[in-house]
Coordinates of C-alpha atoms in Angstrom, one line a residue:
Chain Z
X1 CA -28.2 -45.4 17.8
X2 CA -27.6 -48.4 15.3
X3 CA -25.6 -48.3 12.0
X4 CA -28.8 -48.2 10.1
X5 CA -30.8 -45.7 12.1
X6 CA -28.0 -43.8 11.1
X7 CA -28.5 -44.5 7.5
X8 CA -32.6 -44.3 7.8
X9 CA -31.8 -40.5 9.2
X10 CA -28.9 -39.7 6.6
X11 CA -31.3 -40.6 3.6
X12 CA -34.1 -37.8 5.6
X13 CA -31.6 -35.3 6.3
X14 CA -28.9 -35.6 3.6
X15 CA -28.2 -31.6 4.3
X16 CA -27.9 -32.4 7.7
X17 CA -25.2 -35.2 6.7
X18 CA -22.8 -32.8 4.7
X19 CA -23.6 -31.0 1.1
X20 CA -26.2 -31.3 -1.3
X21 CA -24.5 -33.0 -4.9
X22 CA -24.2 -29.1 -6.4
X23 CA -23.0 -27.8 -4.1
X24 CA -20.4 -29.7 -3.6
X25 CA -19.6 -29.7 -7.5
X26 CA -19.3 -26.3 -7.0
X27 CA -16.6 -26.0 -5.0
X28 CA -14.7 -28.8 -6.1
X29 CA -15.0 -27.1 -9.5
X30 CA -14.0 -23.7 -8.4
X31 CA -11.3 -25.3 -6.7
X32 CA -10.0 -26.8 -10.0
X33 CA -9.9 -23.8 -11.9
X34 CA -7.8 -21.9 -8.8
X35 CA -5.4 -24.9 -9.0
X36 CA -5.0 -24.8 -13.3
X37 CA -4.5 -20.6 -13.2
X38 CA -1.6 -21.1 -10.7
X39 CA -0.7 -23.9 -12.5
X40 CA -0.5 -21.8 -15.4
X41 CA 0.9 -18.9 -13.9
X42 CA 4.0 -20.9 -11.8
X43 CA 4.7 -22.4 -15.8
X44 CA 4.8 -19.2 -16.5
X45 CA 7.4 -17.3 -15.3
X46 CA 9.7 -20.6 -14.2
X47 CA 12.9 -20.1 -14.4
X48 CA 15.2 -23.3 -16.2
X49 CA 16.5 -25.3 -13.9
X50 CA 19.5 -24.3 -14.2
X51 CA 19.0 -20.3 -14.1
X52 CA 17.6 -21.3 -10.6
X53 CA 20.4 -23.3 -9.4
X54 CA 22.6 -21.0 -11.1
X55 CA 20.7 -17.6 -9.1
X56 CA 20.5 -19.3 -5.9
X57 CA 24.3 -19.6 -6.0
X58 CA 24.6 -16.2 -6.7
X59 CA 22.6 -15.2 -4.0
X60 CA 24.6 -16.9 -2.0
X61 CA 27.8 -15.4 -2.8
X62 CA 26.1 -11.6 -2.9
X63 CA 24.5 -12.0 0.3
X64 CA 28.3 -13.3 1.4
X65 CA 30.3 -10.3 -0.3
X66 CA 27.3 -8.0 2.2
X67 CA 29.3 -9.0 5.3
X68 CA 31.1 -7.1 6.6
X69 CA 28.2 -3.1 4.7
X70 CA 30.7 -1.0 3.9
X71 CA 30.0 2.9 3.4
X72 CA 32.4 3.2 0.3
X73 CA 33.8 5.9 1.9
X74 CA 30.7 8.6 1.3
X75 CA 29.2 8.6 3.8
X76 CA 28.6 12.1 4.1
X77 CA 27.1 11.8 0.8
X78 CA 25.0 9.2 0.8
X79 CA 23.4 10.5 4.4
X80 CA 22.5 13.0 2.1
X81 CA 20.6 11.8 -0.2
X82 CA 18.8 9.6 3.1
X83 CA 17.6 13.1 4.0
X84 CA 16.8 13.9 0.3
X85 CA 14.3 10.3 0.5
X86 CA 13.3 11.9 4.1
X87 CA 12.6 14.9 2.2
X88 CA 10.8 13.5 -0.8
X89 CA 8.4 12.0 1.6
X90 CA 7.2 14.9 3.9
X91 CA 6.3 16.8 1.2
X92 CA 4.9 14.3 -0.9
X93 CA 2.7 13.3 2.0
X94 CA 2.4 17.0 2.7
X95 CA 0.9 18.8 -0.8
X96 CA -1.2 14.8 -0.9
X97 CA -2.7 15.4 2.5
X98 CA -3.4 19.7 0.9
X99 CA -5.0 18.6 -1.8
X100 CA -6.4 16.2 -0.5
X101 CA -8.5 18.4 2.0
X102 CA -10.8 19.7 -0.5
X103 CA -12.0 16.6 -2.8
X104 CA -12.3 14.6 0.5
X105 CA -14.6 17.7 1.1
X106 CA -16.6 17.7 -2.3
X107 CA -16.6 13.8 -2.5
X108 CA -18.1 13.5 0.3
X109 CA -22.0 12.9 -0.4
X110 CA -23.9 14.0 2.3
X111 CA -21.2 17.7 1.0
X112 CA -21.9 17.0 -2.8
X113 CA -24.9 15.7 -3.5
X114 CA -24.5 15.8 -7.1
X115 CA -24.8 12.0 -7.5
X116 CA -23.0 12.5 -10.7
X117 CA -20.4 15.2 -10.1
X118 CA -19.9 12.7 -7.3
X119 CA -19.8 9.8 -9.3
X120 CA -17.1 11.5 -11.6
X121 CA -14.9 12.7 -8.2
X122 CA -14.6 9.2 -7.1
X123 CA -13.9 8.0 -10.4
X124 CA -10.4 10.0 -11.3
X125 CA -9.5 10.0 -8.2
X126 CA -9.2 6.1 -9.0
X127 CA -7.5 6.8 -11.0
X128 CA -5.1 8.8 -9.6
X129 CA -4.6 6.2 -7.3
X130 CA -4.4 3.5 -9.2
X131 CA -0.8 4.2 -11.1
X132 CA 2.1 3.5 -9.1
X133 CA 4.1 5.9 -7.6
X134 CA 7.2 4.4 -10.6
X135 CA 5.0 4.9 -13.2
X136 CA 4.4 9.1 -12.0
X137 CA 8.1 8.6 -11.4
X138 CA 9.0 7.8 -14.8
X139 CA 6.1 10.7 -16.8
X140 CA 7.1 13.9 -14.2
X141 CA 11.1 12.8 -15.1
X142 CA 10.6 13.4 -18.6
X143 CA 8.2 16.2 -17.6
X144 CA 9.8 18.2 -15.3
X145 CA 13.3 16.6 -15.5
X146 CA 15.8 14.1 -13.5
X147 CA 16.3 15.4 -9.5
X148 CA 13.7 15.2 -5.9
X149 CA 11.1 17.9 -7.2
X150 CA 9.7 14.8 -9.7
X151 CA 10.1 12.0 -6.7
X152 CA 8.1 14.4 -4.8
X153 CA 4.9 15.2 -7.7
X154 CA 5.6 11.8 -7.7
X155 CA 4.3 10.4 -4.2
X156 CA 1.9 13.5 -4.2
X157 CA -0.6 12.3 -7.0
X158 CA -1.2 9.2 -5.9
X159 CA -1.5 9.6 -2.8
X160 CA -3.7 12.8 -3.2
X161 CA -6.9 9.8 -4.6
X162 CA -6.3 7.5 -1.8
X163 CA -6.7 10.6 1.6
X164 CA -9.3 12.2 -0.6
X165 CA -10.7 9.0 -0.9
X166 CA -10.4 8.5 3.0
X167 CA -10.6 11.9 3.9
X168 CA -14.9 12.1 2.5
X169 CA -15.0 8.2 4.0
X170 CA -14.4 9.9 7.2
X171 CA -16.7 12.8 6.6
X172 CA -19.7 10.8 5.5
X173 CA -19.0 8.7 8.9
X174 CA -18.9 11.8 10.8
X175 CA -21.9 12.1 13.7
X176 CA -24.3 15.0 12.0
X177 CA -26.4 15.6 15.3
X178 CA -23.2 17.5 17.0
X179 CA -23.0 19.5 13.5
X180 CA -26.1 20.0 14.5
X181 CA -25.9 21.5 18.4
X182 CA -24.1 24.1 17.2
X183 CA -26.4 25.0 14.6
X184 CA -29.2 25.0 17.2
X185 CA -26.8 26.5 19.5
X186 CA -26.7 30.0 17.0
X187 CA -23.4 29.0 15.1
X188 CA -22.7 30.4 11.8
X189 CA -21.8 27.4 9.2
X190 CA -17.8 28.3 10.0
X191 CA -18.0 27.6 13.3
X192 CA -20.3 24.1 12.6
X193 CA -17.4 23.0 11.1
X194 CA -15.1 24.0 13.0
X195 CA -16.6 22.6 16.5
X196 CA -19.2 20.6 15.2
X197 CA -17.8 18.7 11.9
X198 CA -13.7 18.9 12.7
X199 CA -12.8 17.7 16.2
X200 CA -14.7 14.7 15.1
X201 CA -12.8 14.2 11.9
X202 CA -9.6 16.1 12.3
X203 CA -7.5 13.1 14.6
X204 CA -8.8 10.0 11.8
X205 CA -7.2 12.1 8.9
X206 CA -4.5 12.6 10.5
X207 CA -3.7 9.3 11.3
X208 CA -4.3 8.9 7.5
X209 CA -1.4 11.4 7.1
X210 CA 1.0 9.8 9.2
X211 CA 0.2 6.3 7.9
X212 CA 1.2 7.5 4.3
X213 CA 4.2 9.2 5.2
X214 CA 5.5 5.9 7.0
X215 CA 4.7 4.5 3.5
X216 CA 6.4 7.2 1.3
X217 CA 9.7 6.9 3.4
X218 CA 9.7 3.1 1.6
X219 CA 8.4 4.4 -1.8
X220 CA 10.7 7.5 -1.5
X221 CA 13.9 5.5 -1.2
X222 CA 13.7 3.5 -4.8
X223 CA 12.1 5.9 -6.9
X224 CA 15.7 6.9 -7.4
X225 CA 16.0 4.4 -10.0
X226 CA 13.9 6.1 -12.3
X227 CA 16.0 9.6 -11.5
X228 CA 12.9 10.8 -9.4
X229 CA 15.6 11.9 -6.1
X230 CA 16.7 9.7 -2.9
X231 CA 18.9 6.6 -2.0
X232 CA 17.2 5.0 -4.6
X233 CA 19.8 5.5 -7.3
X234 CA 22.7 5.2 -5.2
X235 CA 21.1 1.6 -4.4
X236 CA 20.7 0.9 -8.4
X237 CA 23.9 2.0 -9.2
X238 CA 25.8 0.4 -6.6
X239 CA 23.8 -3.0 -7.8
X240 CA 25.5 -2.4 -11.6
X241 CA 29.2 -2.0 -10.1
X242 CA 28.6 -5.2 -7.7
X243 CA 29.2 -3.0 -4.9
X244 CA 27.7 -5.7 -3.0
X245 CA 29.2 -4.5 0.8
X246 CA 27.9 -1.1 0.1
X247 CA 24.8 -3.0 -1.2
X248 CA 24.0 -4.2 2.4
X249 CA 25.8 -1.3 4.0
X250 CA 22.2 0.9 2.1
X251 CA 19.8 -2.0 3.0
X252 CA 20.4 -2.1 6.3
X253 CA 20.2 1.4 6.4
X254 CA 17.1 2.2 4.6
X255 CA 15.7 -0.5 7.2
X256 CA 16.7 1.4 10.0
X257 CA 15.7 4.6 8.3
X258 CA 11.8 3.0 8.5
X259 CA 12.5 1.4 11.5
X260 CA 12.5 4.5 12.9
X261 CA 10.0 6.8 11.3
X262 CA 7.1 4.0 11.9
X263 CA 7.9 4.1 15.8
X264 CA 7.8 7.8 15.9
X265 CA 4.8 8.0 13.4
X266 CA 3.4 4.9 15.0
X267 CA 3.8 7.4 19.3
X268 CA 2.5 9.5 17.7
X269 CA -0.8 7.5 15.5
X270 CA -1.7 6.5 19.0
X271 CA -1.1 9.5 20.8
X272 CA -3.9 11.2 18.8
X273 CA -6.2 8.9 18.4
X274 CA -6.1 9.1 22.1
X275 CA -6.5 12.2 22.8
Chain B
X1 CA -30.0 36.9 32.1
X2 CA -30.3 37.7 35.8
X3 CA -27.9 38.3 37.6
X4 CA -24.8 35.4 37.8
X5 CA -24.3 33.5 40.2
X6 CA -22.1 33.6 43.1
X7 CA -18.6 32.2 42.1
X8 CA -18.2 29.4 44.7
X9 CA -14.7 27.2 45.6
X10 CA -15.8 24.7 42.8
X11 CA -16.4 26.7 40.1
X12 CA -13.0 29.0 40.5
X13 CA -11.5 25.4 41.2
X14 CA -12.2 24.4 37.9
X15 CA -11.7 28.0 36.5
X16 CA -8.4 27.5 37.0
X17 CA -8.0 23.3 36.5
X18 CA -10.2 24.8 32.8
X19 CA -7.6 27.1 32.3
X20 CA -4.1 25.2 33.3
X21 CA -5.8 22.8 30.7
X22 CA -6.1 25.3 28.2
X23 CA -2.1 26.8 28.0
X24 CA -1.6 23.0 28.7
X25 CA -3.2 21.8 24.8
X26 CA -2.0 25.0 23.6
X27 CA 1.8 24.9 24.2
X28 CA 1.3 21.3 22.8
X29 CA -0.8 22.5 19.7
X30 CA 2.9 25.4 19.3
X31 CA 5.2 22.6 19.8
X32 CA 3.6 20.6 17.3
X33 CA 3.4 23.5 14.5
X34 CA 7.2 24.7 15.3
X35 CA 8.9 21.3 14.9
X36 CA 6.0 21.3 11.5
X37 CA 7.7 24.2 10.1
X38 CA 11.4 23.2 11.1
X39 CA 10.8 20.0 9.7
X40 CA 9.1 21.4 6.3
X41 CA 11.7 24.1 5.9
X42 CA 14.7 21.3 6.1
X43 CA 13.1 19.4 3.4
X44 CA 12.4 22.6 0.8
X45 CA 15.6 23.4 1.1
X46 CA 16.5 19.5 0.9
X47 CA 14.3 18.6 -2.2
X48 CA 15.7 21.8 -3.8
X49 CA 12.3 23.4 -4.6
X50 CA 12.1 26.6 -5.8
X51 CA 8.7 28.1 -6.6
X52 CA 10.3 30.1 -9.8
X53 CA 11.6 26.1 -11.1
X54 CA 8.1 25.0 -10.2
X55 CA 5.8 27.8 -12.0
X56 CA 9.1 27.7 -15.2
X57 CA 7.6 24.1 -15.5
X58 CA 4.2 23.1 -14.4
X59 CA 2.6 23.4 -18.2
X60 CA 5.6 21.1 -19.3
X61 CA 4.0 18.3 -17.2
X62 CA 0.0 19.6 -19.1
X63 CA 2.1 19.7 -22.3
X64 CA 3.5 15.7 -21.4
X65 CA 0.2 14.5 -21.1
X66 CA -1.1 16.6 -24.0
X67 CA 1.3 14.5 -25.9
X68 CA 0.0 11.5 -25.0
X69 CA -2.6 12.0 -26.4
X70 CA -4.1 10.6 -29.4
X71 CA -5.6 12.3 -32.1
X72 CA -9.4 11.2 -32.0
X73 CA -11.6 11.8 -35.1
X74 CA -15.4 11.1 -35.6
X75 CA -15.4 10.1 -38.8
X76 CA -12.5 7.7 -38.3
X77 CA -12.8 6.1 -35.1
X78 CA -12.7 3.0 -34.7
X79 CA -10.1 3.5 -37.2
X80 CA -8.2 5.9 -34.5
X81 CA -8.7 3.8 -32.1
X82 CA -7.0 0.8 -34.0
X83 CA -3.8 3.1 -34.7
X84 CA -3.4 3.8 -30.5
X85 CA -3.9 0.4 -29.8
X86 CA -1.6 -0.8 -32.1
X87 CA -0.1 -2.8 -30.1
X88 CA -2.8 -4.2 -27.9
X89 CA -2.1 -7.8 -28.4
X90 CA 1.4 -8.0 -26.8
X91 CA 0.0 -5.6 -24.1
X92 CA -2.0 -8.0 -23.4
X93 CA -0.4 -11.1 -23.1
X94 CA 2.3 -8.9 -21.0
X95 CA -0.3 -7.8 -17.9
X96 CA -1.0 -11.3 -18.5
X97 CA 1.5 -12.5 -17.4
X98 CA 1.4 -9.4 -14.5
X99 CA -1.5 -10.4 -12.9
X100 CA -0.1 -13.8 -13.1
X101 CA 2.6 -12.8 -11.5
X102 CA 0.8 -11.2 -9.3
X103 CA -1.0 -14.7 -8.2
X104 CA 2.5 -16.7 -7.7
X105 CA 3.6 -14.0 -5.5
X106 CA 1.1 -13.5 -3.5
X107 CA 0.1 -17.2 -3.2
X108 CA 4.0 -18.0 -1.9
X109 CA 4.0 -15.0 0.1
X110 CA 0.9 -16.3 2.0
X111 CA 1.8 -19.7 2.4
X112 CA 5.1 -18.2 3.8
X113 CA 3.6 -15.9 5.8
X114 CA 1.5 -18.6 7.1
X115 CA 3.8 -20.8 8.6
X116 CA 5.7 -17.5 10.2
X117 CA 2.7 -16.3 11.8
X118 CA 2.1 -19.0 14.8
X119 CA 5.8 -18.0 15.8
X120 CA 5.0 -14.5 15.3
X121 CA 1.5 -14.3 17.8
X122 CA 2.4 -13.5 21.5
X123 CA 0.3 -16.4 22.6
X124 CA 1.4 -19.2 19.7
X125 CA 5.1 -19.0 20.3
X126 CA 7.1 -21.6 22.0
X127 CA 9.3 -19.2 23.7
X128 CA 10.0 -15.5 23.4
X129 CA 13.3 -15.7 21.3
X130 CA 11.3 -18.0 18.3
X131 CA 8.3 -14.8 19.4
X132 CA 11.0 -11.9 18.6
X133 CA 13.2 -14.1 16.4
X134 CA 10.4 -14.5 13.8
X135 CA 8.3 -11.3 14.5
X136 CA 12.2 -9.2 13.7
X137 CA 12.9 -11.6 10.7
X138 CA 8.9 -9.9 9.4
X139 CA 10.0 -6.6 10.4
X140 CA 13.0 -6.7 7.8
X141 CA 11.4 -8.5 4.6
X142 CA 8.5 -5.9 4.9
X143 CA 10.8 -2.5 5.2
X144 CA 12.9 -3.7 2.4
X145 CA 10.2 -2.1 -1.0
X146 CA 9.6 -5.1 -4.2
X147 CA 11.6 -2.7 -6.2
X148 CA 15.2 -3.3 -3.7
X149 CA 14.7 -7.2 -3.8
X150 CA 14.0 -7.6 -7.7
X151 CA 16.8 -5.7 -8.5
X152 CA 19.0 -8.7 -6.1
X153 CA 17.2 -10.8 -7.7
X154 CA 17.8 -9.8 -10.9
X155 CA 21.0 -9.9 -10.9
X156 CA 20.8 -13.8 -9.4
X157 CA 18.6 -15.3 -12.7
X158 CA 18.4 -12.9 -14.6
X159 CA 15.8 -10.3 -16.1
X160 CA 12.5 -12.8 -16.2
X161 CA 9.5 -12.7 -14.2
X162 CA 10.9 -15.0 -11.5
X163 CA 12.9 -12.3 -9.9
X164 CA 9.6 -10.1 -9.9
X165 CA 7.4 -13.4 -8.5
X166 CA 10.7 -13.9 -5.7
X167 CA 11.1 -10.4 -5.0
X168 CA 6.6 -9.8 -4.7
X169 CA 6.6 -13.5 -1.9
X170 CA 9.1 -12.0 0.9
X171 CA 8.4 -8.6 1.1
X172 CA 4.0 -9.4 0.6
X173 CA 5.4 -12.0 3.5
X174 CA 6.7 -9.4 5.1
X175 CA 3.2 -7.6 5.2
X176 CA 1.2 -10.6 5.7
X177 CA 2.8 -12.0 8.3
X178 CA 2.3 -9.2 10.4
X179 CA -1.0 -8.8 9.8
X180 CA -1.3 -13.0 10.2
X181 CA -0.1 -12.8 13.4
X182 CA -1.9 -10.3 14.6
X183 CA -5.2 -11.2 14.1
X184 CA -3.8 -15.0 15.9
X185 CA -2.8 -13.2 19.0
X186 CA -6.1 -11.2 18.7
X187 CA -8.7 -15.2 19.5
X188 CA -10.3 -16.8 21.5
X189 CA -8.2 -18.8 24.0
X190 CA -11.5 -21.8 24.9
X191 CA -10.6 -24.3 21.3
X192 CA -6.8 -24.0 22.0
X193 CA -7.0 -25.2 25.0
X194 CA -10.2 -27.4 24.5
X195 CA -7.6 -29.3 21.9
X196 CA -4.5 -29.1 24.6
X197 CA -7.0 -30.2 27.4
X198 CA -7.6 -33.4 25.1
X199 CA -3.7 -34.1 24.8
X200 CA -3.1 -32.6 21.7
X201 CA -0.1 -31.0 20.0
X202 CA 1.1 -27.7 19.1
X203 CA 0.4 -28.6 15.3
X204 CA -3.3 -30.3 16.4
X205 CA -4.0 -27.1 18.1
X206 CA -3.0 -25.0 15.3
X207 CA -5.1 -26.9 12.6
X208 CA -8.2 -27.0 14.3
X209 CA -8.2 -24.3 17.3
X210 CA -6.7 -21.4 15.5
X211 CA -7.1 -22.0 11.7
X212 CA -11.3 -22.6 11.9
X213 CA -11.0 -18.9 13.8
X214 CA -9.0 -17.2 11.9
X215 CA -9.1 -18.3 8.3
X216 CA -12.0 -15.5 7.2
X217 CA -9.6 -12.4 7.7
X218 CA -6.5 -14.3 7.1
X219 CA -8.4 -14.9 3.3
X220 CA -9.3 -11.2 3.5
X221 CA -6.2 -9.7 4.0
X222 CA -4.5 -12.3 0.7
X223 CA -7.2 -10.5 -1.1
X224 CA -5.9 -7.4 -0.5
X225 CA -2.5 -8.2 -0.9
X226 CA -3.1 -9.6 -4.4
X227 CA -4.8 -6.3 -5.6
X228 CA -1.4 -4.3 -4.1
X229 CA 0.7 -6.7 -5.6
X230 CA -1.2 -6.5 -8.8
X231 CA -0.2 -2.7 -8.9
X232 CA 3.2 -3.6 -7.3
X233 CA 3.9 -5.6 -10.7
X234 CA 3.1 -3.8 -12.9
X235 CA 6.0 -1.8 -12.2
X236 CA 8.4 -4.3 -11.5
X237 CA 9.8 -4.7 -15.2
X238 CA 11.5 -0.9 -14.8
X239 CA 14.6 -2.6 -13.5
X240 CA 13.5 -6.0 -15.7
X241 CA 11.9 -7.6 -13.7
X242 CA 9.6 -9.5 -16.2
X243 CA 5.3 -7.7 -16.6
X244 CA 4.4 -5.1 -18.4
X245 CA 6.5 -2.2 -16.8
X246 CA 9.3 -3.0 -19.3
X247 CA 7.2 -2.5 -21.9
X248 CA 5.8 0.9 -20.6
X249 CA 9.8 1.8 -19.5
X250 CA 10.8 1.6 -23.4
X251 CA 8.2 4.0 -24.8
X252 CA 8.7 6.3 -21.8
X253 CA 12.2 6.1 -22.1
X254 CA 12.2 6.4 -26.1
X255 CA 9.2 9.3 -26.1
X256 CA 6.2 7.0 -28.2
X257 CA 3.9 9.2 -26.6
X258 CA 0.1 7.4 -27.2
X259 CA 1.9 4.6 -26.4
X260 CA 2.2 5.6 -23.0
X261 CA -1.2 6.9 -23.0
X262 CA -2.2 3.2 -23.9
X263 CA -0.9 1.2 -21.5
X264 CA -1.6 3.2 -18.9
X265 CA -5.0 3.0 -19.7
X266 CA -4.8 -0.4 -19.6
X267 CA -3.1 -0.8 -17.0
X268 CA -5.8 1.4 -14.5
X269 CA -8.1 -1.2 -16.0
X270 CA -6.2 -4.1 -14.8
X271 CA -5.7 -2.6 -11.8
X272 CA -9.6 -1.6 -11.4
X273 CA -11.0 -5.1 -12.6
X274 CA -9.3 -6.6 -10.4
X275 CA -10.4 -4.7 -7.5
X276 CA -14.0 -5.0 -8.3
X277 CA -13.0 -9.0 -8.7
X278 CA -11.6 -9.1 -5.0
X279 CA -14.6 -6.3 -3.8
X280 CA -16.9 -9.1 -5.1
X281 CA -15.5 -12.1 -3.2
X282 CA -14.9 -10.2 -0.2
X283 CA -18.6 -9.4 0.3
X284 CA -19.8 -12.7 -0.8
X285 CA -17.5 -14.4 2.5

């Protein structure tokens, strides 16, 4: 094929050789716009040069001070706060799951057939999970006082929203034929739910709950920063008073705990899915 | 019903196995319930859950929420609304900063994740040691909550959005790197082998063999992370790392009730807006 033939083909079928000019212009303008937004964003958050270099120097120095990590002679107290963190995550997840179960049933389109109620419930659930657990912690600490109880509520509220949504989806996606089979065999509606619906949705729900427990262990470890119980208070105090070896110890402690919980919970989730 | 069928050896074998299976299942459930109730009781004790105190304090929560709601009267609705949202200009600016922090944090975190994910994928790592080290680094970045990073970076760089952005970026790099590596491990090996067969190096194999396969998945994970980062950025201000969280923490501590509800509603609206936008972008591609 000669260059002239190629040029003729290109004229005859421009779309085969590339995007239409307007499509190219559209893509270029989207790219320029995205870069402009990123540029503005970088400019808004960028520190001054001297603040940046001073900060880099300070990080080098404090990472150096983190080694060797040390419990600072308060190992017992720290372990108790770690246990409190796990207890908060456990009870927060449990409370969210218990609250989400009826809400999930109501939120499923095939259970609650009134569109307006369905829409309203979904928006309320969205609202619960749109606010981070730390904001809920701020509010609950102000309302019920400092301590792990505020933390449990702060973890449970946004998770109730998300879990209810996931539960509703699991129920919507369940196979109706198994329910119908129980009904055809003469089962009452409670038996329909027990033998037709529950075996299908329970593994999915348990999987979600375990996943939220893992994520809540992480969240619970920082709620102490605002006084809602757990190991976060110890961490923020040690950072404030510059005890970097203890900060290093606490971070390693959190990392190890999260790792162990993730491992156990991950195995349990895989076992549930296989069963 | 006719007379019962005779019990053949096959049927009795089945009945035995069914009974054995059933009792094994029951033992498993019993063990699980025992472990669960043990953990529950331990958590209740350690978490200092006290039902009497709970009952006494529950009304406080309702009262607190009620106090944050402004009084809106139909005849002076506009005036009441503008009084409720009196700080709208300042709050919108802080919200814009929050979103911009999430943007920079997500972009920086995705870049770092992109650099690490090919080493962390079993099929593209050059050695087992490289694979192991990259995975552990991503695990460590992912396991440290943003707020812990933020506490440290606020100490290093001083209060302000930069500390928050670095905190978001590091945590996002860990979380995204893990997802990216899993996507890379699931690619079809053909294109990579084809590039190697015609003499391409590792970089060319990644650029032309891997990236075209994984880019759509990567982008949808990045968008999801952006949504998460907007939520996370809204609270980083609690430790002084920039964004609307600083103002929220201030009004909560000073008990300026109507401002609390106004700011929380603005955060909710922003998060919902971003979620809907990202949803549309995802549906588009």
